[in-house]
Amino acid sequence: MKAHEARVLLTGASGGIGRAAAQALVKAGASVMLVGRAAARLTTQASELMGGMPGASDRVAWQVADMIDPSALAGLSDGAARWGANVVVHNAGLPSFGRLETLSAHDIQQVLNTNLLAPMLLTQALLPHLRRVPRAQVICVGSALGRLGLPGYSAYCASKFGLRGFAEALRRELGDTSIRVQYLGPRATQTAFNSPGVEAYNRATGTAMDTPQTVAVALLRLLEDEAAERFLGFPEKLAVRLNGLAPGLLDGAFDRHRNSLPDGNERPAPAL
Ligand SMILES: NC(=O)c1ccc[n+]([C@@H]2O[C@H](COP(=O)([O-])OP(=O)(O)OC[C@H]3O[C@@H](n4cnc5c(N)ncnc54)[C@H](OP(=O)(O)O)[C@@H]3O)[C@@H](O)[C@H]2O)c1
């Protein structure tokens, strides 16, 4: 749909990509409900958006929600329905980086809960409302690592591969409705999401990083052209395609990535 028709529930709105996305959406004429965990950050962000753009004052709302709290998800879905959301952008996410044996069970659960389970449950809660509006879109912000498994990203890839599978299956399930489900796969992006360890890995492996504004432009384009999915950057787009065709053939291409991982001795392997 056109941006000016969109009433977007945007999770992770105060993060690096979320801030750029909120700005691009409001500038293009969309209404945006910002979602995050910190009320103070959301109020400041909302007033900056409203103050910085003429005519935006009645197009920005916000709601606090912790995406891994089921009762908060229910409240968020009710609030979004009352506000008249017709687009949900699942953008909130947690990073996870390191060899599998260095990740704690708790961290793995948090990543799967935030990146995969929360978007699924929020979409499920919103579906009755989305079925009632004339047209709706569910946009999942995944990652290139939702179609390309990299050493050091086993938990993160599991969450984003899962999110992509969810989006694809649900798009087909809702193919006879006016709800469109989409997936955006940014490559590495310059935000606080990436720890110094990840930045060192990216430098060592020659991984390019986009600005959050580049991702925001791609999100806006996806909203308006309603493509099923889109990945950002070259060679990531090519790698994603080749990996889809013959993943085994690419296994040997990631030796440098494996050798660039932190050695895993920084913290002891957690007891199960
Ligand atoms: N940066 C990258 O390299 C990159 C690349 C590809 C894809 N992505 C994806 O892009 C999305 C946004 O990433 P980003 O780079 O903007 O990261 P970011 O700056 O760290 O922002 C992450 C956002 O997620 C929110 N969040 C995390 N846990 C939450 C929870 N339990 N409940 C509610 N909100 C929660 C945070 O909310 P608070 O404001 O409340 O902390 C924050 O706004 C993520 O899904 C990420 O996987 C990022």
Coordinates of N, CA, C and O and ligand atoms in Angstrom, one line a residue, residues 11-19 35-39 41-42 45 65-69 90-95 110 113-115 118 140-145 153 156 159-160 163 184-194 198 202 209-210 212 215, ligand 1:
T11 N 7.7 -2.4 15.9 CA 8.4 -2.8 17.1 C 9.9 -2.5 16.9 O 10.4 -2.2 15.8
G12 N 10.5 -2.4 18.0 CA 12.0 -2.1 18.0 C 12.2 -0.6 17.5 O 13.2 -0.3 16.9
A13 N 11.2 0.2 17.7 CA 11.2 1.6 17.1 C 12.3 2.5 17.6 O 12.7 3.4 16.9
S14 N 12.8 2.2 18.8 CA 13.9 3.1 19.3 C 15.3 2.6 19.0 O 16.2 3.2 19.4
G15 N 15.4 1.5 18.3 CA 16.7 1.0 18.0 C 17.2 1.7 16.7 O 16.6 2.6 16.2
G16 N 18.4 1.2 16.2 CA 19.0 1.9 15.1 C 18.2 1.9 13.8 O 17.9 2.9 13.2
I17 N 17.8 0.7 13.4 CA 16.9 0.6 12.2 C 15.5 1.1 12.5 O 15.0 1.8 11.6
G18 N 15.0 0.9 13.7 CA 13.7 1.4 14.0 C 13.6 2.9 13.9 O 12.6 3.4 13.4
R19 N 14.5 3.6 14.5 CA 14.5 5.1 14.4 C 14.5 5.6 13.0 O 13.7 6.5 12.6
V35 N 6.9 1.2 19.2 CA 6.8 0.2 20.3 C 8.2 0.0 20.8 O 9.2 -0.2 20.0
G36 N 8.4 0.0 22.1 CA 9.7 -0.2 22.7 C 9.5 -0.5 24.2 O 8.4 -0.6 24.6
R37 N 10.6 -0.7 24.9 CA 10.5 -1.0 26.3 C 10.6 0.2 27.2 O 10.3 0.1 28.4
A38 N 11.2 1.3 26.7 CA 11.4 2.4 27.6 C 10.5 3.6 27.2 O 10.7 4.2 26.1
A39 N 9.6 3.9 28.1 CA 8.6 5.0 27.9 C 9.3 6.3 27.6 O 8.9 7.0 26.7
R41 N 12.2 7.0 26.3 CA 12.8 7.0 25.0 C 11.7 7.2 23.9 O 11.9 8.0 23.0
L42 N 10.6 6.5 24.1 CA 9.5 6.6 23.1 C 8.9 8.0 23.1 O 8.6 8.5 22.0
Q45 N 11.3 10.3 21.4 CA 11.3 10.0 20.0 C 10.0 10.5 19.3 O 10.1 11.1 18.2
A65 N 6.0 -2.0 25.4 CA 5.7 -3.4 25.5 C 7.0 -4.2 25.4 O 7.9 -3.9 24.6
D66 N 7.1 -5.2 26.3 CA 8.2 -6.1 26.3 C 7.8 -7.3 25.5 O 6.8 -8.0 25.9
M67 N 8.4 -7.5 24.3 CA 7.9 -8.5 23.4 C 7.9 -9.9 23.9 O 7.3 -10.8 23.3
I68 N 8.7 -10.2 25.0 CA 8.7 -11.5 25.4 C 7.8 -11.8 26.6 O 7.8 -12.8 27.2
D69 N 6.9 -10.8 26.9 CA 6.0 -10.9 28.0 C 4.6 -11.1 27.3 O 4.0 -10.2 26.7
H90 N 7.6 -6.2 12.2 CA 8.3 -6.9 13.3 C 9.8 -6.6 13.2 O 10.5 -7.3 12.4
N91 N 10.2 -5.6 13.9 CA 11.6 -5.2 13.8 C 12.4 -5.4 15.1 O 13.6 -5.5 15.0
A92 N 11.7 -5.5 16.2 CA 12.5 -5.8 17.5 C 13.3 -7.0 17.3 O 12.8 -8.0 16.8
G93 N 14.5 -7.0 17.8 CA 15.4 -8.2 17.7 C 16.5 -8.1 18.7 O 17.0 -7.1 19.1
L94 N 17.0 -9.3 18.9 CA 18.2 -9.4 19.8 C 19.3 -10.1 19.0 O 19.1 -11.0 18.2
P95 N 20.6 -9.7 19.2 CA 21.7 -10.3 18.5 C 22.2 -11.5 19.3 O 21.8 -11.7 20.5
Q110 N 16.3 -16.4 24.9 CA 15.9 -15.0 24.7 C 15.8 -14.6 23.2 O 15.0 -13.9 22.8
N113 N 12.9 -16.4 21.6 CA 11.6 -15.7 22.0 C 11.4 -14.4 21.4 O 10.3 -14.0 20.9
T114 N 12.5 -13.6 21.3 CA 12.3 -12.2 20.8 C 12.2 -12.2 19.3 O 11.4 -11.5 18.7
N115 N 13.1 -12.9 18.6 CA 13.2 -12.8 17.2 C 12.2 -13.7 16.4 O 11.8 -13.4 15.3
A118 N 7.9 -14.1 19.5 CA 7.1 -12.9 19.7 C 6.5 -12.4 18.4 O 5.2 -12.1 18.4
C140 N 8.1 -8.8 8.2 CA 9.1 -9.3 9.2 C 10.5 -8.8 8.8 O 10.9 -9.1 7.7
V141 N 11.1 -8.1 9.7 CA 12.5 -7.7 9.5 C 13.4 -8.9 9.9 O 13.5 -9.1 11.1
G142 N 13.9 -9.6 8.9 CA 14.7 -10.7 9.2 C 16.2 -10.3 9.0 O 16.6 -9.3 9.6
S143 N 16.9 -11.1 8.2 CA 18.3 -10.8 7.9 C 18.7 -11.6 6.7 O 18.1 -12.6 6.4
A144 N 19.9 -11.2 6.2 CA 20.5 -12.1 5.2 C 20.8 -13.4 5.9 O 20.8 -14.5 5.2
L145 N 21.0 -13.4 7.2 CA 21.3 -14.6 7.9 C 20.0 -15.4 8.2 O 20.0 -16.4 9.0
Y153 N 26.8 -17.8 14.3 CA 25.5 -17.3 14.3 C 24.4 -18.4 14.4 O 23.3 -18.2 13.9
Y156 N 21.2 -17.1 16.2 CA 20.6 -16.0 15.5 C 20.0 -16.5 14.2 O 18.9 -16.1 13.8
S159 N 16.8 -18.3 14.6 CA 15.7 -17.4 14.8 C 15.2 -16.7 13.5 O 14.1 -16.6 13.2
K160 N 16.2 -16.3 12.7 CA 15.8 -15.6 11.4 C 15.4 -16.5 10.3 O 14.6 -16.2 9.5
L163 N 11.9 -17.2 11.2 CA 11.1 -16.1 10.9 C 10.7 -16.1 9.4 O 9.6 -15.8 9.0
L184 N 11.9 -8.9 5.0 CA 13.0 -8.1 4.6 C 14.3 -8.6 5.2 O 14.4 -8.9 6.4
G185 N 15.3 -8.8 4.3 CA 16.6 -9.3 4.8 C 17.7 -8.4 4.7 O 18.5 -8.4 3.7
P186 N 17.9 -7.5 5.7 CA 19.1 -6.6 5.6 C 20.4 -7.4 5.8 O 20.4 -8.5 6.4
R187 N 21.5 -6.8 5.3 CA 22.8 -7.4 5.7 C 23.3 -6.6 6.9 O 22.5 -5.8 7.5
A188 N 24.5 -6.8 7.3 CA 25.1 -6.1 8.5 C 24.8 -4.6 8.4 O 25.0 -4.0 7.3
T189 N 24.4 -4.0 9.4 CA 24.0 -2.6 9.4 C 24.6 -1.9 10.6 O 24.7 -2.5 11.7
Q190 N 25.0 -0.7 10.4 CA 25.7 0.1 11.5 C 24.8 0.5 12.6 O 24.2 1.6 12.5
T191 N 24.5 -0.3 13.6 CA 23.8 0.0 14.7 C 24.4 -0.6 16.0 O 25.3 -1.4 15.8
A192 N 23.9 -0.2 17.1 CA 24.4 -0.8 18.4 C 24.2 -2.3 18.5 O 24.6 -2.9 19.5
F193 N 23.4 -2.8 17.6 CA 23.1 -4.3 17.6 C 24.4 -5.1 17.5 O 24.5 -6.2 18.0
N194 N 25.4 -4.5 16.8 CA 26.7 -5.2 16.6 C 27.7 -4.9 17.6 O 28.1 -3.7 17.7
V198 N 31.6 -8.4 16.9 CA 31.0 -8.6 15.6 C 31.7 -7.6 14.6 O 31.9 -8.0 13.5
N202 N 33.4 -8.7 11.2 CA 33.0 -8.1 9.9 C 34.2 -7.5 9.2 O 34.3 -7.7 8.0
M209 N 28.9 -3.0 5.7 CA 27.8 -2.7 6.5 C 27.0 -1.5 5.9 O 27.6 -0.5 5.5
D210 N 25.7 -1.7 5.9 CA 24.8 -0.6 5.5 C 24.5 0.4 6.6 O 24.7 0.1 7.8
P212 N 21.6 2.4 8.7 CA 20.1 2.2 9.0 C 19.2 2.9 8.0 O 18.1 2.4 7.7
V215 N 18.4 0.7 5.1 CA 17.4 -0.3 5.4 C 16.0 0.3 5.5 O 15.1 -0.3 5.0
Ligands
LIG1 N1 22.1 -4.3 12.8 C1 22.3 -5.3 12.0 O1 23.5 -5.6 11.6 C2 21.1 -6.0 11.4 C3 21.3 -6.8 10.3 C4 20.2 -7.5 9.8 C5 19.0 -7.5 10.4 N2 18.9 -6.8 11.6 C6 17.6 -6.9 12.3 O2 17.0 -5.6 12.3 C7 16.2 -5.4 13.5 C8 16.6 -4.1 14.2 O3 17.9 -4.2 14.6 P1 18.8 -2.9 15.0 O4 20.1 -3.0 14.2 O5 18.0 -1.7 14.8 O6 19.1 -3.3 16.5 P2 19.1 -2.3 17.8 O7 19.6 -1.0 17.5 O8 19.8 -3.1 18.9 O9 17.5 -2.3 18.2 C9 16.8 -3.4 18.6 C10 15.5 -3.0 19.0 O10 14.8 -4.2 19.4 C11 14.1 -3.9 20.6 N3 13.9 -5.1 21.5 C12 14.8 -6.0 21.8 N4 14.3 -6.9 22.7 C13 13.0 -6.5 23.0 C14 12.0 -6.9 23.8 N5 12.1 -8.0 24.6 N6 10.8 -6.2 23.7 C15 10.7 -5.1 23.0 N7 11.6 -4.6 22.2 C16 12.8 -5.3 22.2 C17 14.9 -2.9 21.3 O11 14.0 -2.2 22.1 P3 14.4 -1.1 23.3 O12 14.5 0.2 22.6 O13 13.3 -1.2 24.3 O14 15.7 -1.6 23.8 C18 15.5 -2.1 20.2 O15 14.6 -1.0 19.9 C19 16.5 -6.7 14.3 O16 15.4 -7.6 14.1 C20 17.7 -7.3 13.7 O17 17.8 -8.7 13.9 C21 19.9 -6.1 12.1

